[in-house]
C-alpha cells in the first residue's frame, strides 16, 4: 500500500477506460473482447450505471423510449432483455446495466470506488500515467474518458447552506437509501427535467411542496404506460432494420409510433407553411401521442424563431387549460423559444399545481438569498421546510473532464486549454493529448442524440482507430491544431444556425456564471457519423500519426 491507501505497484494495461456508464461499459467490452487488449475500467461509484447509478431520486425516468434505449452490439442481449414501460424508470435501467455487466463478465475488469484524479502523458514512454483516489496507480497506452456529459452536479452556493437543520439532497447525487417525504414540507429548487420528475413523484405524499422556479421550461406529456402485449416482440423482430432507421434521424431516435410505424407526425413541412387549423391538429396529435413527437412535428421548430414561437403558443394554451389558477398558469408559461432548453417529458406536472399542498414560488422575481436553519429565504419571504432538494443540474459536458488534472504534451493542462471553451477534433480527441479519446464529450452529439447510439458509434470509431494504430506500428495519434480549429468553427456554426443558441441553457454553459458561453454539443447525429467515417476512410485525415521509435526510419508520419 502507498501513503494514500492504494496499492503501491503501478498496474500497466493497454487501455484504461474511465466511467462505468453506457459509454464506458461498451468500451470495456469492445476493447477487451473484440480487440483482445488488456483493459481496466475505473469507476468512482460502488456499482455500474453512471448517471443512472447516481440519479435515484423518486420519479427518475429516461426521456428516450425504453425499446430504443438499449445497446445495439449484441442481438442476444437485445432479444433477452424485457422492458416493462414505454419510458423506463431509473431502477430498471440500472437493472439492465447490471445485467450487461454480468452477462459479458465485465466486473472482473472494473475497479469500483476508484476516482481518477490525475492523468499525465509521459512523452518518453508514450504512456498515460494515472493516479486515483484511493491512491492506486495505472499506466496505459490508450485512455478512454467515458465520464458522461451530465456527471458533475451543480449546486449554487447559497449562504447558510451549512446551517440548515433539515435534510438536503441533490437529484444527481441521490443517496442509496430510501428518503422519506411523507408529511414533510419540501422545497425543490430547479424546474428542469429532474425537478419536474421529483416534484410530480412526491407531491401526493408531502405536507407541502414549494416548487422554486427561476425559469419555466417547456413540458409535454410523456404518456408513459406499460408496454402493450406484443409491442416489445414486434420491435425485437425488426431491431436491425429499426435501429438503422433511428440512426438516420437527427437525434438517432424514432419519432414514429413503435412498432407499427403509424405516422404520428411526418416531419416534412415547415410550421410556417401550413394553416393554423392543420398546425393545431398536428401539435395536438403529437401532444396526445406523447414523448418527443412534438419536436418532429415540423422541420423548423428547432431552427426558426418564428416557428418555435408557434410551439410556444400551443404549449401556453395547454398550460392555461390545465392549471386552474391563472397567475400560476402564467408563471408556468415558458418565455424562451421552444427548444432552447431541453424539452421535458412530464406525467402530471402541470396538473399538480391544482393541488392545495403545492405552491409555485417565482424565484426569478424574488430570488433565493440564503438557506436558514429552518428553510429557504428569498428576498421577500421565508419558506420553512424539512427537506431541500437541489434539482439544479450539472456542469454539463466539460465539468467532469476539467475537474481531473489531465496533462498532455509538455505539461499542457486540459482545464487550461479549455478555459475559454472546449476544443477538440470530432469531439473525440484534443491536440496535445495523444491517445486520449473522449466518449460523449463536448463537440460530439451526446446529449442531442440517443446517447447510447452515439456512444456506441464513438466506441466503434475509436476501436477502429486503435486497430489502425496497432496494425501500422503507430505510437501516437492526436489532432492537428488546424483540424481542431476547423471543427470548433463547424460546431459553433451549427449552433448559430439553430434555436439552441437563442436562449439560456446548459447546452452552451449559460447555467453556470463563470462558464464560457460556447455551444457544446454537435447537432445532427447522421451528419456527425458521416464526417467521422470520412476522416477514417481518408487515413485519419486531420490527425497526426507518429510511428513507434523503432519504425521511424520508415517516415515519422504516415497518412
Ligand atoms: P437542468 O435542466 O439544468 O435544470 C436545472 C434547474 O435548476 C433549472 O430550472 C435552473 O434554472 C435551476 N437553477 C439553477 N441554479 C439556480 C438558482 N441559483 N436558483 C434557482 N434555480 C436555479 O438540470 P436537470 O437535472 O433537471 O436536467 C438535466 C438533464 O438531465 C435533462 O435535460 C435530462 O436530459 C436529464 P434556469 O432554468 O437556469 O433558470
PDB file of C-alpha atoms and ligand atoms in Angstrom, residues 51-52 55 57 61 63 150 154-158 170-172 188-197 212-217 336 341-344 363-364 367-368 390-394 396 447 504-507 510-512, ligand 1:
ATOM      1  CA  UNK A  51     -25.793   8.814 -14.379  1.00  0.00           C
ATOM      2  CA  UNK A  52     -28.309   6.023 -13.681  1.00  0.00           C
ATOM      3  CA  UNK A  55     -29.935   9.687 -10.144  1.00  0.00           C
ATOM      4  CA  UNK A  57     -34.459  10.242  -6.879  1.00  0.00           C
ATOM      5  CA  UNK A  61     -37.051   8.134 -15.671  1.00  0.00           C
ATOM      6  CA  UNK A  63     -36.822  10.540 -21.830  1.00  0.00           C
ATOM      7  CA  UNK A 150     -24.110  15.056 -17.122  1.00  0.00           C
ATOM      8  CA  UNK A 154     -24.018  21.791  -9.982  1.00  0.00           C
ATOM      9  CA  UNK A 155     -25.177  23.277  -6.683  1.00  0.00           C
ATOM     10  CA  UNK A 156     -25.485  27.051  -6.445  1.00  0.00           C
ATOM     11  CA  UNK A 157     -23.662  28.389  -3.417  1.00  0.00           C
ATOM     12  CA  UNK A 158     -26.276  29.867  -1.142  1.00  0.00           C
ATOM     13  CA  UNK A 170     -29.148  16.883  -4.945  1.00  0.00           C
ATOM     14  CA  UNK A 171     -31.030  14.873  -7.578  1.00  0.00           C
ATOM     15  CA  UNK A 172     -27.729  13.965  -9.257  1.00  0.00           C
ATOM     16  CA  UNK A 188     -37.415  21.808  -4.685  1.00  0.00           C
ATOM     17  CA  UNK A 189     -35.026  24.277  -6.273  1.00  0.00           C
ATOM     18  CA  UNK A 190     -34.944  23.965 -10.060  1.00  0.00           C
ATOM     19  CA  UNK A 191     -37.539  23.037 -12.667  1.00  0.00           C
ATOM     20  CA  UNK A 192     -35.542  21.172 -15.300  1.00  0.00           C
ATOM     21  CA  UNK A 193     -36.299  17.526 -16.021  1.00  0.00           C
ATOM     22  CA  UNK A 194     -35.063  16.342 -12.593  1.00  0.00           C
ATOM     23  CA  UNK A 195     -37.044  18.932 -10.620  1.00  0.00           C
ATOM     24  CA  UNK A 196     -40.201  18.227 -12.616  1.00  0.00           C
ATOM     25  CA  UNK A 197     -39.863  14.459 -12.139  1.00  0.00           C
ATOM     26  CA  UNK A 212     -38.887  27.126  -6.696  1.00  0.00           C
ATOM     27  CA  UNK A 213     -38.822  28.116 -10.335  1.00  0.00           C
ATOM     28  CA  UNK A 214     -36.394  30.562 -11.913  1.00  0.00           C
ATOM     29  CA  UNK A 215     -37.350  29.776 -15.498  1.00  0.00           C
ATOM     30  CA  UNK A 216     -40.410  27.965 -16.802  1.00  0.00           C
ATOM     31  CA  UNK A 217     -39.244  25.158 -19.098  1.00  0.00           C
ATOM     32  CA  UNK A 336     -37.869  31.498 -24.086  1.00  0.00           C
ATOM     33  CA  UNK A 341     -33.835  24.338 -23.182  1.00  0.00           C
ATOM     34  CA  UNK A 342     -34.166  20.571 -23.275  1.00  0.00           C
ATOM     35  CA  UNK A 343     -37.790  19.527 -23.681  1.00  0.00           C
ATOM     36  CA  UNK A 344     -39.181  17.924 -20.516  1.00  0.00           C
ATOM     37  CA  UNK A 363     -37.519  32.856  -7.641  1.00  0.00           C
ATOM     38  CA  UNK A 364     -36.852  34.939 -10.745  1.00  0.00           C
ATOM     39  CA  UNK A 367     -34.541  35.332  -5.796  1.00  0.00           C
ATOM     40  CA  UNK A 368     -33.294  32.890  -3.212  1.00  0.00           C
ATOM     41  CA  UNK A 390     -31.464  20.786  -5.272  1.00  0.00           C
ATOM     42  CA  UNK A 391     -32.515  19.921  -8.816  1.00  0.00           C
ATOM     43  CA  UNK A 392     -30.082  22.482 -10.146  1.00  0.00           C
ATOM     44  CA  UNK A 393     -28.466  20.448 -12.889  1.00  0.00           C
ATOM     45  CA  UNK A 394     -24.901  19.846 -13.970  1.00  0.00           C
ATOM     46  CA  UNK A 396     -22.556  19.738 -18.367  1.00  0.00           C
ATOM     47  CA  UNK A 447     -26.943  14.921 -25.312  1.00  0.00           C
ATOM     48  CA  UNK A 504     -30.010  30.267 -21.977  1.00  0.00           C
ATOM     49  CA  UNK A 505     -29.283  26.615 -21.245  1.00  0.00           C
ATOM     50  CA  UNK A 506     -26.586  24.178 -20.217  1.00  0.00           C
ATOM     51  CA  UNK A 507     -26.155  23.353 -23.920  1.00  0.00           C
ATOM     52  CA  UNK A 510     -25.191  29.603 -19.509  1.00  0.00           C
ATOM     53  CA  UNK A 511     -26.437  27.747 -16.396  1.00  0.00           C
ATOM     54  CA  UNK A 512     -23.151  28.435 -14.601  1.00  0.00           C
TER      55      UNK A 512
HETATM   56  P1  LIG B   1     -31.332  21.407 -15.635  1.00  0.00           P
HETATM   57  O1  LIG B   1     -32.156  21.097 -16.793  1.00  0.00           O
HETATM   58  O2  LIG B   1     -30.051  22.117 -15.841  1.00  0.00           O
HETATM   59  O3  LIG B   1     -32.227  22.220 -14.604  1.00  0.00           O
HETATM   60  C1  LIG B   1     -31.655  22.899 -13.517  1.00  0.00           C
HETATM   61  C2  LIG B   1     -32.684  23.807 -12.908  1.00  0.00           C
HETATM   62  O4  LIG B   1     -32.125  24.447 -11.758  1.00  0.00           O
HETATM   63  C3  LIG B   1     -33.136  24.917 -13.836  1.00  0.00           C
HETATM   64  O5  LIG B   1     -34.513  25.086 -13.682  1.00  0.00           O
HETATM   65  C4  LIG B   1     -32.378  26.122 -13.311  1.00  0.00           C
HETATM   66  O6  LIG B   1     -33.000  27.346 -13.569  1.00  0.00           O
HETATM   67  C5  LIG B   1     -32.389  25.833 -11.832  1.00  0.00           C
HETATM   68  N1  LIG B   1     -31.397  26.597 -11.096  1.00  0.00           N
HETATM   69  C6  LIG B   1     -30.053  26.543 -11.215  1.00  0.00           C
HETATM   70  N2  LIG B   1     -29.486  27.426 -10.376  1.00  0.00           N
HETATM   71  C7  LIG B   1     -30.492  28.049  -9.715  1.00  0.00           C
HETATM   72  C8  LIG B   1     -30.544  29.059  -8.735  1.00  0.00           C
HETATM   73  N3  LIG B   1     -29.429  29.633  -8.269  1.00  0.00           N
HETATM   74  N4  LIG B   1     -31.742  29.451  -8.287  1.00  0.00           N
HETATM   75  C9  LIG B   1     -32.873  28.879  -8.772  1.00  0.00           C
HETATM   76  N5  LIG B   1     -32.879  27.915  -9.701  1.00  0.00           N
HETATM   77  C10 LIG B   1     -31.708  27.509 -10.174  1.00  0.00           C
HETATM   78  O7  LIG B   1     -30.951  20.067 -14.817  1.00  0.00           O
HETATM   79  P2  LIG B   1     -31.770  18.723 -14.644  1.00  0.00           P
HETATM   80  O8  LIG B   1     -31.029  17.870 -13.683  1.00  0.00           O
HETATM   81  O9  LIG B   1     -33.182  18.979 -14.352  1.00  0.00           O
HETATM   82  O10 LIG B   1     -31.727  18.065 -16.055  1.00  0.00           O
HETATM   83  C11 LIG B   1     -30.512  17.821 -16.714  1.00  0.00           C
HETATM   84  C12 LIG B   1     -30.726  16.836 -17.808  1.00  0.00           C
HETATM   85  O11 LIG B   1     -30.734  15.540 -17.221  1.00  0.00           O
HETATM   86  C13 LIG B   1     -32.029  16.895 -18.509  1.00  0.00           C
HETATM   87  O12 LIG B   1     -32.046  17.738 -19.578  1.00  0.00           O
HETATM   88  C14 LIG B   1     -32.284  15.483 -18.931  1.00  0.00           C
HETATM   89  O13 LIG B   1     -31.554  15.193 -20.069  1.00  0.00           O
HETATM   90  C15 LIG B   1     -31.693  14.710 -17.834  1.00  0.00           C
HETATM   91  P3  LIG B   1     -32.765  28.080 -15.008  1.00  0.00           P
HETATM   92  O14 LIG B   1     -33.551  27.293 -15.994  1.00  0.00           O
HETATM   93  O15 LIG B   1     -31.282  28.015 -15.270  1.00  0.00           O
HETATM   94  O16 LIG B   1     -33.233  29.463 -14.789  1.00  0.00           O
END
